Short mmCIF file of C-alpha atoms and ligand atoms in Angstrom, two decimals:
data_model
loop_
_atom_site.label_atom_id
_atom_site.label_comp_id
_atom_site.label_asym_id
_atom_site.label_seq_id
_atom_site.Cartn_x
_atom_site.Cartn_y
_atom_site.Cartn_z
CA MET A 1 -7.07 13.08 -18.66
CA GLU A 2 -4.13 10.94 -19.57
CA THR A 3 -2.06 9.12 -16.77
CA GLN A 4 1.61 9.79 -17.48
CA GLN A 5 3.97 6.92 -16.75
CA ARG A 6 7.17 8.62 -15.73
CA ALA A 7 10.63 7.35 -15.05
CA VAL A 8 12.36 9.12 -12.05
CA GLU A 9 15.79 8.66 -10.87
CA VAL A 10 16.09 7.82 -7.21
CA ASP A 11 19.30 6.52 -5.40
CA GLY A 12 20.77 5.95 -8.81
CA GLN A 13 17.94 3.57 -9.76
CA THR A 14 14.80 4.14 -12.18
CA MET A 15 11.61 4.38 -10.07
CA MET A 16 8.45 4.09 -12.34
CA VAL A 17 5.45 6.45 -11.26
CA TRP A 18 1.96 6.68 -12.62
CA ASP A 19 1.00 10.24 -12.25
CA ARG A 20 -2.40 11.65 -13.14
CA GLY A 21 -4.11 14.90 -12.56
CA PRO A 22 -3.24 18.53 -12.94
CA ALA A 23 0.10 19.85 -11.63
CA ASP A 24 -1.60 22.10 -9.10
CA GLY A 25 -4.05 19.51 -7.86
CA ILE A 26 -3.95 18.15 -4.43
CA PRO A 27 -1.18 15.59 -4.42
CA ILE A 28 -1.90 12.12 -3.21
CA LEU A 29 0.93 9.74 -2.94
CA MET A 30 -0.52 6.06 -3.03
CA VAL A 31 2.00 3.34 -1.85
CA HIS A 32 1.19 -0.19 -2.70
CA GLY A 33 1.72 -3.28 -0.26
CA PHE A 34 3.90 -6.25 -0.47
CA PRO A 35 4.93 -7.56 -3.05
CA LEU A 36 2.61 -5.79 -5.22
CA ASN A 37 3.00 -2.63 -7.57
CA HIS A 38 1.06 0.55 -8.67
CA SER A 39 -1.72 -1.56 -10.30
CA MET A 40 -3.45 -2.24 -6.98
CA TRP A 41 -4.46 1.45 -7.13
CA SER A 42 -6.18 1.17 -10.67
CA ASN A 43 -9.68 2.12 -9.05
CA GLN A 44 -8.11 5.14 -7.72
CA ILE A 45 -5.99 6.22 -10.65
CA ASP A 46 -9.26 5.85 -12.66
CA GLY A 47 -11.80 6.67 -10.16
CA LEU A 48 -10.96 8.95 -7.50
CA ASP A 49 -11.32 12.13 -9.66
CA PRO A 50 -13.46 11.30 -12.63
CA ASP A 51 -13.19 15.06 -13.73
CA GLY A 52 -9.52 15.10 -13.23
CA ASP A 53 -9.21 18.48 -11.80
CA ARG A 54 -8.91 18.08 -8.18
CA PHE A 55 -6.24 15.67 -7.50
CA ARG A 56 -2.84 14.76 -8.53
CA ILE A 57 -2.46 11.07 -7.94
CA LEU A 58 1.05 9.53 -7.92
CA CYS A 59 1.31 5.90 -7.51
CA PRO A 60 5.11 4.71 -7.92
CA ASP A 61 6.25 0.97 -8.27
CA LEU A 62 8.74 0.81 -5.13
CA LEU A 63 12.24 -0.12 -6.24
CA GLY A 64 12.35 -3.76 -6.92
CA CYS A 65 8.64 -3.81 -7.67
CA GLY A 66 6.65 -3.82 -10.89
CA GLN A 67 8.49 -1.69 -13.75
CA SER A 68 11.03 -0.24 -11.28
CA ASP A 69 14.78 -0.94 -11.13
CA SER A 70 15.90 -3.24 -8.41
CA ILE A 71 16.03 -2.66 -4.74
CA ALA A 72 19.61 -2.47 -2.80
CA ASP A 73 20.53 -5.15 -0.27
CA GLY A 74 19.84 -4.00 3.29
CA THR A 75 17.10 -1.34 2.40
CA SER A 76 15.08 -0.18 5.32
CA MET A 77 11.45 1.25 5.48
CA GLU A 78 13.24 4.31 6.53
CA GLN A 79 15.18 4.35 3.16
CA ILE A 80 12.10 3.60 1.20
CA ALA A 81 10.38 6.59 2.76
CA ASP A 82 13.45 8.72 1.84
CA GLN A 83 13.23 7.48 -1.94
CA LEU A 84 9.72 8.54 -2.01
CA ALA A 85 10.58 12.02 -0.82
CA ALA A 86 13.45 12.21 -3.53
CA MET A 87 10.77 11.01 -6.13
CA LEU A 88 8.42 13.88 -5.11
CA ASP A 89 11.40 16.16 -5.61
CA GLU A 90 11.97 14.79 -9.11
CA VAL A 91 8.22 14.99 -10.27
CA GLY A 92 8.05 18.69 -8.91
CA VAL A 93 5.99 18.00 -5.82
CA SER A 94 7.56 20.30 -3.02
CA GLY A 95 4.43 20.91 -0.88
CA PRO A 96 2.75 18.52 1.33
CA VAL A 97 1.00 15.26 0.21
CA VAL A 98 -1.62 13.07 1.05
CA PHE A 99 0.16 10.17 1.99
CA CYS A 100 -1.95 6.94 1.54
CA GLY A 101 -0.22 3.73 2.18
CA LEU A 102 -1.59 0.02 2.33
CA SER A 103 -0.17 -2.46 4.61
CA MET A 104 3.64 -2.40 3.81
CA GLY A 105 3.00 1.05 2.31
CA GLY A 106 1.53 1.98 5.61
CA TYR A 107 4.77 0.88 7.41
CA VAL A 108 6.62 3.00 4.94
CA GLY A 109 4.14 5.95 5.69
CA TRP A 110 5.06 6.05 9.54
CA GLN A 111 8.50 6.62 8.50
CA PHE A 112 7.67 9.14 5.77
CA LEU A 113 5.73 11.14 8.39
CA LYS A 114 8.42 10.76 11.04
CA ARG A 115 11.24 11.98 8.67
CA HIS A 116 9.35 14.13 6.37
CA ARG A 117 6.83 15.78 8.54
CA ASP A 118 6.46 18.91 6.45
CA ARG A 119 5.73 16.94 3.33
CA VAL A 120 2.49 15.48 4.72
CA SER A 121 -0.88 17.20 4.96
CA HIS A 122 -2.94 14.08 5.52
CA LEU A 123 -2.44 10.38 6.48
CA VAL A 124 -4.50 7.41 5.12
CA ALA A 125 -3.42 4.41 6.72
CA CYS A 126 -5.04 1.47 5.11
CA ASN A 127 -5.17 -2.28 6.31
CA THR A 128 -1.96 -1.73 8.34
CA ARG A 129 -0.28 -1.89 11.59
CA ALA A 130 2.13 0.17 13.68
CA ALA A 131 3.67 -2.74 15.95
CA GLY A 132 6.92 -4.23 14.59
CA ASP A 133 7.02 -8.03 14.09
CA THR A 134 6.97 -10.57 16.77
CA GLU A 135 9.90 -12.85 17.06
CA GLU A 136 8.00 -15.65 15.37
CA ALA A 137 6.68 -13.27 12.66
CA ALA A 138 10.22 -11.94 11.89
CA LEU A 139 11.60 -15.61 11.65
CA GLY A 140 8.75 -16.44 9.24
CA ARG A 141 9.90 -13.55 7.13
CA LYS A 142 13.40 -14.56 7.27
CA ARG A 143 12.59 -18.11 6.25
CA MET A 144 10.67 -16.89 3.16
CA ALA A 145 13.73 -14.81 2.48
CA THR A 146 15.65 -17.80 1.95
CA SER A 147 13.19 -20.18 0.69
CA VAL A 148 11.64 -18.07 -2.07
CA VAL A 149 15.10 -18.03 -3.68
CA LEU A 150 14.89 -22.00 -3.90
CA ILE A 151 11.22 -22.61 -4.58
CA GLY A 152 10.31 -19.68 -6.73
CA ILE A 153 7.50 -17.04 -6.51
CA GLN A 154 4.49 -19.03 -7.39
CA PRO A 155 3.82 -21.15 -4.16
CA ILE A 156 4.11 -17.81 -2.42
CA ALA A 157 1.57 -15.96 -4.88
CA ASP A 158 -0.79 -18.85 -4.43
CA ALA A 159 -0.71 -18.76 -0.66
CA MET A 160 -1.16 -15.05 -0.75
CA MET A 161 -4.18 -15.27 -2.94
CA GLN A 162 -5.89 -17.20 -0.48
CA THR A 163 -5.88 -14.23 1.95
CA LEU A 164 -5.90 -10.99 0.12
CA PHE A 165 -9.45 -11.27 -1.19
CA TYR A 166 -12.82 -11.73 0.56
CA SER A 167 -14.27 -14.95 -0.34
CA ASP A 168 -18.01 -15.00 0.60
CA PRO A 169 -18.60 -18.18 2.62
CA THR A 170 -21.99 -18.72 1.04
CA ARG A 171 -20.39 -19.11 -2.15
CA SER A 172 -18.25 -21.96 -3.77
CA LYS A 173 -14.50 -21.35 -4.49
CA GLU A 174 -15.31 -21.21 -7.99
CA GLN A 175 -17.96 -18.70 -7.53
CA ASN A 176 -15.75 -16.38 -5.40
CA ASP A 177 -12.89 -16.56 -7.88
CA GLN A 178 -15.20 -15.99 -10.82
CA LYS A 179 -16.74 -12.91 -8.94
CA ASP A 180 -13.43 -10.94 -8.78
CA LYS A 181 -11.68 -12.74 -11.73
CA GLU A 182 -9.95 -9.85 -13.34
CA LYS A 183 -8.79 -8.36 -9.93
CA ARG A 184 -7.57 -11.70 -8.65
CA GLU A 185 -5.86 -12.32 -12.05
CA GLN A 186 -4.23 -8.83 -11.89
CA ILE A 187 -2.79 -9.39 -8.42
CA ASN A 188 -1.53 -12.95 -9.11
CA LYS A 189 0.08 -11.43 -11.99
CA ALA A 190 1.63 -8.69 -9.94
CA ILE A 191 2.97 -11.05 -7.31
CA ALA A 192 4.27 -13.61 -9.69
CA SER A 193 6.26 -11.10 -11.77
CA THR A 194 8.09 -10.01 -8.74
CA ASP A 195 11.68 -10.86 -8.57
CA VAL A 196 12.49 -13.26 -5.85
CA GLN A 197 15.29 -11.17 -4.65
CA THR A 198 12.73 -8.47 -4.09
CA ILE A 199 10.67 -10.73 -1.97
CA ALA A 200 13.59 -11.66 0.15
CA LYS A 201 14.80 -7.98 0.53
CA LEU A 202 11.38 -6.61 1.28
CA GLN A 203 10.57 -9.32 3.95
CA LEU A 204 14.10 -8.62 5.58
CA ALA A 205 13.14 -4.84 5.64
CA MET A 206 9.69 -5.67 7.09
CA ALA A 207 11.16 -8.01 9.75
CA ALA A 208 13.48 -5.15 10.76
CA ARG A 209 11.23 -2.41 10.83
CA PRO A 210 10.92 -0.49 14.15
CA ASP A 211 7.91 -0.82 16.33
CA MET A 212 5.98 2.58 15.77
CA THR A 213 3.23 2.18 18.34
CA GLU A 214 4.64 5.02 20.59
CA PHE A 215 4.69 7.11 17.58
CA LEU A 216 0.74 7.18 16.78
CA ASN A 217 0.09 9.65 19.69
CA GLN A 218 2.43 12.11 18.23
CA ILE A 219 0.67 12.14 14.86
CA ASP A 220 -0.59 15.72 14.40
CA VAL A 221 -2.09 15.51 10.69
CA PRO A 222 -5.77 14.56 9.79
CA THR A 223 -5.66 10.78 9.57
CA LEU A 224 -7.93 8.34 7.85
CA VAL A 225 -7.70 4.77 8.91
CA ILE A 226 -9.29 2.01 6.65
CA SER A 227 -9.78 -1.53 7.37
CA GLY A 228 -11.70 -4.39 5.51
CA ARG A 229 -14.41 -6.04 7.47
CA HIS A 230 -13.09 -9.52 6.39
CA ASP A 231 -9.12 -8.74 6.57
CA THR A 232 -7.44 -11.64 8.46
CA ILE A 233 -3.85 -10.01 7.78
CA THR A 234 -4.46 -6.96 9.59
CA THR A 235 -7.81 -7.31 11.27
CA GLU A 236 -10.59 -5.05 11.77
CA LYS A 237 -9.89 -4.99 15.60
CA GLU A 238 -6.19 -4.56 15.16
CA VAL A 239 -6.76 -1.64 12.60
CA GLN A 240 -9.70 -0.12 14.82
CA ALA A 241 -7.23 0.04 17.73
CA LEU A 242 -4.70 1.58 15.64
CA ALA A 243 -7.21 4.31 14.76
CA ASP A 244 -8.21 4.69 18.48
CA ALA A 245 -4.35 5.35 19.28
CA ILE A 246 -4.19 8.24 16.81
CA ALA A 247 -6.00 11.48 18.21
CA GLY A 248 -8.95 12.84 16.03
CA SER A 249 -8.25 10.16 13.63
CA THR A 250 -11.46 8.84 11.31
CA PHE A 251 -11.86 5.37 11.05
CA VAL A 252 -13.70 3.56 8.14
CA CYS A 253 -14.35 -0.23 7.69
CA ILE A 254 -15.04 -1.36 4.09
CA GLU A 255 -17.64 -4.03 3.66
CA ASN A 256 -17.05 -7.17 1.54
CA ALA A 257 -13.38 -6.65 1.55
CA ALA A 258 -10.47 -8.30 3.05
CA HIS A 259 -6.90 -6.87 2.80
CA LEU A 260 -7.00 -5.20 -0.69
CA THR A 261 -9.91 -2.73 0.23
CA PRO A 262 -8.93 -0.11 -2.69
CA LEU A 263 -9.04 -2.82 -5.26
CA GLU A 264 -11.87 -5.01 -3.90
CA GLN A 265 -14.32 -2.14 -3.08
CA GLY A 266 -13.02 0.71 -5.35
CA ALA A 267 -16.15 2.75 -5.03
CA SER A 268 -16.42 2.59 -1.20
CA PHE A 269 -12.79 3.24 -0.81
CA ASN A 270 -13.04 6.25 -3.09
CA GLU A 271 -15.94 7.71 -1.33
CA ALA A 272 -14.33 7.27 2.12
CA LEU A 273 -11.30 9.02 0.93
CA VAL A 274 -12.93 11.82 -0.87
CA ALA A 275 -15.32 12.50 2.09
CA PHE A 276 -12.24 12.61 4.38
CA LEU A 277 -10.51 15.11 2.09
CA SER A 278 -13.45 17.15 1.82
CA GLN A 279 -13.75 17.71 5.42
C1 MLT B 1 1.20 -6.16 2.81
O1 MLT B 1 0.27 -6.37 2.13
O2 MLT B 1 1.99 -5.34 2.32
C2 MLT B 1 1.70 -7.34 3.50
O3 MLT B 1 0.78 -8.08 4.23
C3 MLT B 1 2.57 -6.73 4.86
C4 MLT B 1 3.21 -7.56 5.66
O4 MLT B 1 3.47 -8.78 5.09
O5 MLT B 1 3.26 -7.36 6.82
#
């Protein structure tokens, strides 16, 4: 089965979407984290549905990211959620989808569910949180929004690469880098190719995002919450507490993974997702 690369018009801009599976398959919308693109879902695009007859997997590059056009100034998480709903209209998906978002993709997910409830059949919240930023965290984002324009993207990519992947403490840095070499290179490339203006705009959007903690007890769709055992960005404890606040949710912690569970441990991630959708 071929993956189609589609160019879809959203808010007057082109959003690129990787679309794989039959038109009548169960639609799964997979929304990437910051500052990445659809490629972080490569294990899902290729491995979630090997026979290619069950799921329709839709992985967009959010505006400003990957191969999509730029993101407008002042864009909010709410607007990104609306852009995804508009994208689904454009690709002919009018029924409910499995919304699967990682980290920033999860922040968008709360807004998508709140604003487009009838378009969600299941929610998959990966390595994410519902709380808004502390004052200190918001300040850090605003500082990065200013500094990235001056210092460029590579220092940010270098810093992020330290935390996104699990490094086994019994191995040397070289051994760890070697173990996930291709994946690390793929992610470094995704970050390093992101425009500095996108970094700034998404940081400001995340700093301004609402606290959705109170929303969790209103969630009435089957929900899977996934964490990485060694995630230091959204810790297992924090993600487990998120799952505890969503009635009836399923919690899965992926071993030997940090923040990028679907990429680091694709087989375990896919197994958890398929098991959840088969319930
Ligand atoms: C992400 O992976 O999307 C980021 O860690 C989200 C954030 O900066 O809060």
